[in-house]
């Protein structure tokens, strides 16, 4: 099980820049109590992706992130971040781990300066500018001089994201970045993640909110009780499940007949609605056909399978069941 | 580069760049690895300088982190209050001795010695403070060093920065040593100034009865500061080691103080005389060797060796614990 290399002194970094930003092979963490937090995890996070790391609370997401950041030693398995030895990879990684943590008696600016000082690669001469830019980016400029103690929960979360953006990053690891944020803040974080990803930075976001990940991620992995349930592009994860069309109409039999004549499968009527598998049909043509046949259409929607459906389909249980 | 290729070709099932588990914790420390074969370090990332530039950068980064640490320590009101309290003690002692000595009813050695010369107050102050109050201040700063960061959660962000475990521990310890010397120097300065105001300056009469000039007396005070500071640095090593075992800083602080007090109790039991020389606080008071003529360098060297041994032992314990610890706070 333990795949430890013998040539420990061999130089790493053979991975080309185009390789995966995060790779794990059989990564396992068993805590002293015997509890297995992460069980033989094989993860591959492509560079440039926005990768959603999903799972209910207690499914091993944070432990995995702690291992990737070198805070917790794996019991078995291997991992690589940016294809570099840890000391060289971490300065290029911005991280938000299990909520914000700062010095309550320092201001936002002083806190960021403190963490910048801990990074051996950070350039001292540019720290003022970088701190200002990071605060600006998360919308905290006005509160920069305020003590952290007096920050609201949302401001604390923003400051933690600012800390992750202090330097030029190739990988951003965000553990539950929208925790404690109001809907407005959540939208801002989502926009920020998209903006960062647009610059080519790989973003690894953990979340227990499936809908949130679906909205901003290109790839996802789903964890359950320490094990990987599935991973891939959002499209491929959804691929196993079909997209349906839903027609709201007072004339259910008429609509069902039209859908059937168009060749749609699995047509069924559900109290004021007609559902069918969309297949390769264009929704607008279906609409035109319905109207052409004199069927009154009150509403028409394409129902895409959500990650929640994927999760339920794979595990046979609801997503909010704690591991 | 060829070794890298052969390594990856021989280990067929291995994904390039994977870090073996046994390596991951320690490689975090290896910040100065010449990174010439890492093309991944593009213009946006930290560049990969080699050789001396890399070493220079690492050195500057170390001083920067130490500066940040000292800034936190010496701006924190709690630490400043402790310094102020310790500075006030020699003043209180001086005023008291002055008032008592003024009554002139033939009091004992200490009062006569102090009343006779301003410099003696420094030594008297140290013998009052070195066994309890100074250790409290040092325990608070050193005991809080790792445990406080762990309890506040900031430790995980420092290590992810990545501060490096050995580097962070070294910075934390040096910070505690600087504070220990600051405490010692503040006590000496306060005592010196109080003494000069309240008592006559002039040649100092030593314990052995000989008299030395003022300048020589000042030199001996400087030696005392150096010695007592080293003793406090040894105590700081114990507090630092305890600090790596807990996330509650008060635990590490109280643990260190309990050790100091238990040592005092053990010293007071005559039957345990054989272990007394190995107890750290026993050596704290050895500074009175500077009051002999000539200076009892043997006693000082003995104390410094003991301090060195304690620093080495507890520094190793701290490192062994901290470098392999799972940070789950």
mmCIF file of N, CA and C in Angstrom, chain B residues 212-304:
data_model
loop_
_atom_site.group_PDB
_atom_site.id
_atom_site.type_symbol
_atom_site.label_atom_id
_atom_site.label_comp_id
_atom_site.label_asym_id
_atom_site.label_seq_id
_atom_site.Cartn_x
_atom_site.Cartn_y
_atom_site.Cartn_z
ATOM 1 N N UNK B 212 36.668 47.741 44.316
ATOM 2 C CA UNK B 212 37.006 47.928 42.902
ATOM 3 C C UNK B 212 36.464 49.267 42.431
ATOM 4 N N UNK B 213 37.071 49.844 41.373
ATOM 5 C CA UNK B 213 36.589 51.135 40.873
ATOM 6 C C UNK B 213 35.228 51.001 40.191
ATOM 7 N N UNK B 214 34.543 52.142 40.016
ATOM 8 C CA UNK B 214 33.188 52.166 39.441
ATOM 9 C C UNK B 214 33.164 51.508 38.062
ATOM 10 N N UNK B 215 34.147 51.834 37.234
ATOM 11 C CA UNK B 215 34.156 51.310 35.874
ATOM 12 C C UNK B 215 34.191 49.786 35.895
ATOM 13 N N UNK B 216 35.025 49.241 36.754
ATOM 14 C CA UNK B 216 35.118 47.792 36.909
ATOM 15 C C UNK B 216 33.761 47.238 37.355
ATOM 16 N N UNK B 217 33.090 47.985 38.221
ATOM 17 C CA UNK B 217 31.766 47.570 38.688
ATOM 18 C C UNK B 217 30.772 47.482 37.537
ATOM 19 N N UNK B 218 30.841 48.470 36.638
ATOM 20 C CA UNK B 218 29.931 48.461 35.490
ATOM 21 C C UNK B 218 30.200 47.272 34.580
ATOM 22 N N UNK B 219 31.494 46.967 34.406
ATOM 23 C CA UNK B 219 31.845 45.805 33.585
ATOM 24 C C UNK B 219 31.231 44.550 34.191
ATOM 25 N N UNK B 220 31.306 44.457 35.524
ATOM 26 C CA UNK B 220 30.748 43.268 36.187
ATOM 27 C C UNK B 220 29.231 43.210 36.045
ATOM 28 N N UNK B 221 28.591 44.361 36.013
ATOM 29 C CA UNK B 221 27.136 44.368 35.770
ATOM 30 C C UNK B 221 26.840 43.853 34.361
ATOM 31 N N UNK B 222 27.663 44.271 33.390
ATOM 32 C CA UNK B 222 27.477 43.808 32.018
ATOM 33 C C UNK B 222 27.629 42.296 31.938
ATOM 34 N N UNK B 223 28.626 41.768 32.647
ATOM 35 C CA UNK B 223 28.817 40.313 32.662
ATOM 36 C C UNK B 223 27.590 39.626 33.277
ATOM 37 N N UNK B 224 27.058 40.232 34.344
ATOM 38 C CA UNK B 224 25.871 39.674 34.998
ATOM 39 C C UNK B 224 24.695 39.613 34.029
ATOM 40 N N UNK B 225 24.504 40.703 33.280
ATOM 41 C CA UNK B 225 23.405 40.729 32.314
ATOM 42 C C UNK B 225 23.582 39.606 31.288
ATOM 43 N N UNK B 226 24.796 39.443 30.802
ATOM 44 C CA UNK B 226 25.068 38.383 29.842
ATOM 45 C C UNK B 226 24.755 37.013 30.423
ATOM 46 N N UNK B 227 25.157 36.800 31.675
ATOM 47 C CA UNK B 227 24.975 35.495 32.299
ATOM 48 C C UNK B 227 23.502 35.220 32.601
ATOM 49 N N UNK B 228 22.838 36.174 33.237
ATOM 50 C CA UNK B 228 21.432 35.979 33.603
ATOM 51 C C UNK B 228 20.576 35.816 32.338
ATOM 52 N N UNK B 229 20.888 36.604 31.301
ATOM 53 C CA UNK B 229 20.155 36.475 30.034
ATOM 54 C C UNK B 229 20.292 35.074 29.461
ATOM 55 N N UNK B 230 21.495 34.504 29.555
ATOM 56 C CA UNK B 230 21.707 33.139 29.058
ATOM 57 C C UNK B 230 20.857 32.148 29.853
ATOM 58 N N UNK B 231 20.782 32.370 31.168
ATOM 59 C CA UNK B 231 19.947 31.496 32.001
ATOM 60 C C UNK B 231 18.483 31.567 31.588
ATOM 61 N N UNK B 232 18.023 32.798 31.322
ATOM 62 C CA UNK B 232 16.633 32.978 30.895
ATOM 63 C C UNK B 232 16.417 32.361 29.508
ATOM 64 N N UNK B 233 17.452 32.406 28.661
ATOM 65 C CA UNK B 233 17.349 31.777 27.332
ATOM 66 C C UNK B 233 17.192 30.265 27.474
ATOM 67 N N UNK B 234 17.870 29.684 28.475
ATOM 68 C CA UNK B 234 17.725 28.246 28.719
ATOM 69 C C UNK B 234 16.293 27.936 29.151
ATOM 70 N N UNK B 235 15.758 28.796 30.002
ATOM 71 C CA UNK B 235 14.368 28.618 30.442
ATOM 72 C C UNK B 235 13.412 28.744 29.246
ATOM 73 N N UNK B 236 13.739 29.684 28.350
ATOM 74 C CA UNK B 236 12.907 29.885 27.160
ATOM 75 C C UNK B 236 12.877 28.619 26.304
ATOM 76 N N UNK B 237 13.981 27.881 26.269
ATOM 77 C CA UNK B 237 14.024 26.645 25.482
ATOM 78 C C UNK B 237 13.038 25.622 26.042
ATOM 79 N N UNK B 238 12.956 25.562 27.384
ATOM 80 C CA UNK B 238 12.000 24.639 28.007
ATOM 81 C C UNK B 238 10.577 25.038 27.646
ATOM 82 N N UNK B 239 10.292 26.344 27.781
ATOM 83 C CA UNK B 239 8.939 26.833 27.481
ATOM 84 C C UNK B 239 8.587 26.596 26.012
ATOM 85 N N UNK B 240 9.562 26.779 25.132
ATOM 86 C CA UNK B 240 9.320 26.565 23.701
ATOM 87 C C UNK B 240 8.989 25.098 23.434
ATOM 88 N N UNK B 241 9.753 24.204 24.077
ATOM 89 C CA UNK B 241 9.501 22.774 23.879
ATOM 90 C C UNK B 241 8.085 22.424 24.344
ATOM 91 N N UNK B 242 7.702 22.916 25.514
ATOM 92 C CA UNK B 242 6.343 22.639 26.006
ATOM 93 C C UNK B 242 5.308 23.234 25.055
ATOM 94 N N UNK B 243 5.659 24.371 24.478
ATOM 95 C CA UNK B 243 4.736 25.078 23.593
ATOM 96 C C UNK B 243 4.401 24.266 22.337
ATOM 97 N N UNK B 244 5.301 23.374 21.939
ATOM 98 C CA UNK B 244 5.034 22.593 20.730
ATOM 99 C C UNK B 244 4.096 21.424 21.011
ATOM 100 N N UNK B 245 3.792 21.185 22.282
ATOM 101 C CA UNK B 245 2.964 20.029 22.625
ATOM 102 C C UNK B 245 1.497 20.382 22.835
ATOM 103 N N UNK B 246 1.173 21.664 22.783
ATOM 104 C CA UNK B 246 -0.199 22.043 23.128
ATOM 105 C C UNK B 246 -0.705 23.144 22.213
ATOM 106 N N UNK B 247 -2.016 23.296 22.186
ATOM 107 C CA UNK B 247 -2.599 24.412 21.444
ATOM 108 C C UNK B 247 -3.100 25.475 22.400
ATOM 109 N N UNK B 248 -2.861 25.253 23.696
ATOM 110 C CA UNK B 248 -3.313 26.201 24.715
ATOM 111 C C UNK B 248 -2.061 26.819 25.330
ATOM 112 N N UNK B 249 -1.836 28.102 25.039
ATOM 113 C CA UNK B 249 -0.562 28.672 25.471
ATOM 114 C C UNK B 249 -0.451 28.738 26.994
ATOM 115 N N UNK B 250 -1.589 28.919 27.660
ATOM 116 C CA UNK B 250 -1.524 29.008 29.115
ATOM 117 C C UNK B 250 -0.983 27.689 29.696
ATOM 118 N N UNK B 251 -1.228 26.592 28.996
ATOM 119 C CA UNK B 251 -0.723 25.294 29.443
ATOM 120 C C UNK B 251 0.792 25.256 29.426
ATOM 121 N N UNK B 252 1.379 25.728 28.328
ATOM 122 C CA UNK B 252 2.834 25.730 28.216
ATOM 123 C C UNK B 252 3.444 26.700 29.232
ATOM 124 N N UNK B 253 2.783 27.843 29.430
ATOM 125 C CA UNK B 253 3.306 28.846 30.361
ATOM 126 C C UNK B 253 3.253 28.297 31.788
ATOM 127 N N UNK B 254 2.087 27.759 32.154
ATOM 128 C CA UNK B 254 1.938 27.217 33.505
ATOM 129 C C UNK B 254 2.882 26.037 33.709
ATOM 130 N N UNK B 255 3.022 25.200 32.691
ATOM 131 C CA UNK B 255 3.922 24.050 32.793
ATOM 132 C C UNK B 255 5.340 24.483 33.117
ATOM 133 N N UNK B 256 5.816 25.511 32.421
ATOM 134 C CA UNK B 256 7.170 26.002 32.672
ATOM 135 C C UNK B 256 7.297 26.541 34.096
ATOM 136 N N UNK B 257 6.284 27.290 34.520
ATOM 137 C CA UNK B 257 6.353 27.868 35.870
ATOM 138 C C UNK B 257 6.325 26.782 36.938
ATOM 139 N N UNK B 258 5.504 25.749 36.705
ATOM 140 C CA UNK B 258 5.463 24.636 37.666
ATOM 141 C C UNK B 258 6.849 23.995 37.763
ATOM 142 N N UNK B 259 7.505 23.815 36.612
ATOM 143 C CA UNK B 259 8.852 23.241 36.629
ATOM 144 C C UNK B 259 9.796 24.096 37.473
ATOM 145 N N UNK B 260 9.723 25.413 37.255
ATOM 146 C CA UNK B 260 10.617 26.311 38.000
ATOM 147 C C UNK B 260 10.350 26.202 39.502
ATOM 148 N N UNK B 261 9.065 26.187 39.860
ATOM 149 C CA UNK B 261 8.726 26.159 41.291
ATOM 150 C C UNK B 261 9.097 24.812 41.913
ATOM 151 N N UNK B 262 8.820 23.722 41.176
ATOM 152 C CA UNK B 262 9.191 22.392 41.687
ATOM 153 C C UNK B 262 10.710 22.331 41.943
ATOM 154 N N UNK B 263 11.473 22.922 41.033
ATOM 155 C CA UNK B 263 12.925 22.952 41.217
ATOM 156 C C UNK B 263 13.305 23.679 42.509
ATOM 157 N N UNK B 264 12.621 24.793 42.779
ATOM 158 C CA UNK B 264 12.917 25.545 44.014
ATOM 159 C C UNK B 264 12.630 24.686 45.236
ATOM 160 N N UNK B 265 11.493 23.964 45.162
ATOM 161 C CA UNK B 265 11.125 23.109 46.300
ATOM 162 C C UNK B 265 12.169 22.022 46.492
ATOM 163 N N UNK B 266 12.565 21.386 45.388
ATOM 164 C CA UNK B 266 13.557 20.316 45.480
ATOM 165 C C UNK B 266 14.865 20.833 46.065
ATOM 166 N N UNK B 267 15.216 22.045 45.689
ATOM 167 C CA UNK B 267 16.468 22.629 46.189
ATOM 168 C C UNK B 267 16.405 22.851 47.692
ATOM 169 N N UNK B 268 15.186 23.055 48.192
ATOM 170 C CA UNK B 268 15.042 23.354 49.612
ATOM 171 C C UNK B 268 15.122 22.093 50.463
ATOM 172 N N UNK B 269 15.073 20.918 49.835
ATOM 173 C CA UNK B 269 15.133 19.670 50.599
ATOM 174 C C UNK B 269 16.593 19.225 50.695
ATOM 175 N N UNK B 270 17.162 19.243 51.888
ATOM 176 C CA UNK B 270 18.589 18.950 52.027
ATOM 177 C C UNK B 270 18.958 17.544 51.557
ATOM 178 N N UNK B 271 18.032 16.583 51.735
ATOM 179 C CA UNK B 271 18.328 15.198 51.363
ATOM 180 C C UNK B 271 18.544 15.046 49.858
ATOM 181 N N UNK B 272 18.019 15.990 49.086
ATOM 182 C CA UNK B 272 18.129 15.891 47.625
ATOM 183 C C UNK B 272 19.304 16.722 47.107
ATOM 184 N N UNK B 273 20.229 17.035 47.989
ATOM 185 C CA UNK B 273 21.360 17.874 47.617
ATOM 186 C C UNK B 273 22.118 17.371 46.402
ATOM 187 N N UNK B 274 22.075 16.057 46.175
ATOM 188 C CA UNK B 274 22.878 15.515 45.075
ATOM 189 C C UNK B 274 22.325 15.897 43.701
ATOM 190 N N UNK B 275 21.013 16.161 43.606
ATOM 191 C CA UNK B 275 20.493 16.526 42.283
ATOM 192 C C UNK B 275 20.442 18.044 42.076
ATOM 193 N N UNK B 276 20.567 18.780 43.159
ATOM 194 C CA UNK B 276 20.460 20.242 43.068
ATOM 195 C C UNK B 276 21.328 20.851 41.962
ATOM 196 N N UNK B 277 22.579 20.428 41.808
ATOM 197 C CA UNK B 277 23.414 21.082 40.791
ATOM 198 C C UNK B 277 22.886 20.921 39.365
ATOM 199 N N UNK B 278 22.001 19.943 39.146
ATOM 200 C CA UNK B 278 21.511 19.721 37.785
ATOM 201 C C UNK B 278 20.236 20.505 37.499
ATOM 202 N N UNK B 279 19.667 21.106 38.506
ATOM 203 C CA UNK B 279 18.431 21.874 38.308
ATOM 204 C C UNK B 279 18.760 23.259 37.758
ATOM 205 N N UNK B 280 18.003 23.664 36.760
ATOM 206 C CA UNK B 280 18.292 24.927 36.081
ATOM 207 C C UNK B 280 18.302 26.139 37.031
ATOM 208 N N UNK B 281 17.286 26.312 37.877
ATOM 209 C CA UNK B 281 17.269 27.526 38.712
ATOM 210 C C UNK B 281 18.470 27.632 39.657
ATOM 211 N N UNK B 282 19.077 26.493 39.999
ATOM 212 C CA UNK B 282 20.259 26.538 40.858
ATOM 213 C C UNK B 282 21.338 27.429 40.249
ATOM 214 N N UNK B 283 21.414 27.386 38.910
ATOM 215 C CA UNK B 283 22.484 28.116 38.225
ATOM 216 C C UNK B 283 22.123 29.587 38.007
ATOM 217 N N UNK B 284 20.836 29.915 38.125
ATOM 218 C CA UNK B 284 20.448 31.310 37.888
ATOM 219 C C UNK B 284 21.205 32.261 38.822
ATOM 220 N N UNK B 285 21.344 31.839 40.084
ATOM 221 C CA UNK B 285 21.936 32.735 41.087
ATOM 222 C C UNK B 285 23.462 32.709 41.081
ATOM 223 N N UNK B 286 24.037 31.904 40.200
ATOM 224 C CA UNK B 286 25.508 31.853 40.120
ATOM 225 C C UNK B 286 26.130 33.183 39.714
ATOM 226 N N UNK B 287 25.283 34.135 39.319
ATOM 227 C CA UNK B 287 25.865 35.409 38.852
ATOM 228 C C UNK B 287 26.626 36.117 39.977
ATOM 229 N N UNK B 288 26.371 35.714 41.252
ATOM 230 C CA UNK B 288 27.100 36.378 42.340
ATOM 231 C C UNK B 288 28.608 36.099 42.269
ATOM 232 N N UNK B 289 28.992 35.217 41.331
ATOM 233 C CA UNK B 289 30.421 34.969 41.117
ATOM 234 C C UNK B 289 31.148 36.238 40.700
ATOM 235 N N UNK B 290 30.425 37.182 40.091
ATOM 236 C CA UNK B 290 31.104 38.411 39.654
ATOM 237 C C UNK B 290 31.415 39.310 40.847
ATOM 238 N N UNK B 291 30.843 38.989 42.001
ATOM 239 C CA UNK B 291 31.106 39.812 43.179
ATOM 240 C C UNK B 291 32.315 39.310 43.964
ATOM 241 N N UNK B 292 32.956 38.236 43.467
ATOM 242 C CA UNK B 292 34.198 37.757 44.090
ATOM 243 C C UNK B 292 35.365 38.518 43.478
ATOM 244 N N UNK B 293 36.489 38.426 44.145
ATOM 245 C CA UNK B 293 37.693 39.034 43.574
ATOM 246 C C UNK B 293 38.828 38.028 43.637
ATOM 247 N N UNK B 294 39.334 37.572 42.506
ATOM 248 C CA UNK B 294 38.855 37.898 41.154
ATOM 249 C C UNK B 294 37.546 37.179 40.859
ATOM 250 N N UNK B 295 36.921 37.518 39.704
ATOM 251 C CA UNK B 295 35.645 36.906 39.332
ATOM 252 C C UNK B 295 35.786 35.391 39.294
ATOM 253 N N UNK B 296 34.810 34.702 39.897
ATOM 254 C CA UNK B 296 34.823 33.240 39.934
ATOM 255 C C UNK B 296 34.373 32.703 38.576
ATOM 256 N N UNK B 297 35.295 32.706 37.627
ATOM 257 C CA UNK B 297 34.931 32.294 36.259
ATOM 258 C C UNK B 297 34.492 30.831 36.213
ATOM 259 N N UNK B 298 34.997 30.038 37.119
ATOM 260 C CA UNK B 298 34.616 28.625 37.153
ATOM 261 C C UNK B 298 33.123 28.459 37.345
ATOM 262 N N UNK B 299 32.558 29.205 38.291
ATOM 263 C CA UNK B 299 31.130 29.111 38.570
ATOM 264 C C UNK B 299 30.328 29.602 37.372
ATOM 265 N N UNK B 300 30.802 30.688 36.733
ATOM 266 C CA UNK B 300 30.099 31.214 35.561
ATOM 267 C C UNK B 300 30.125 30.209 34.415
ATOM 268 N N UNK B 301 31.304 29.639 34.156
ATOM 269 C CA UNK B 301 31.439 28.676 33.059
ATOM 270 C C UNK B 301 30.557 27.464 33.322
ATOM 271 N N UNK B 302 30.542 27.038 34.588
ATOM 272 C CA UNK B 302 29.705 25.900 34.969
ATOM 273 C C UNK B 302 28.234 26.191 34.655
ATOM 274 N N UNK B 303 27.790 27.392 35.021
ATOM 275 C CA UNK B 303 26.404 27.778 34.756
ATOM 276 C C UNK B 303 26.127 27.840 33.265
ATOM 277 N N UNK B 304 27.043 28.455 32.514
ATOM 278 C CA UNK B 304 26.818 28.600 31.072
ATOM 279 C C UNK B 304 26.757 27.239 30.388
#
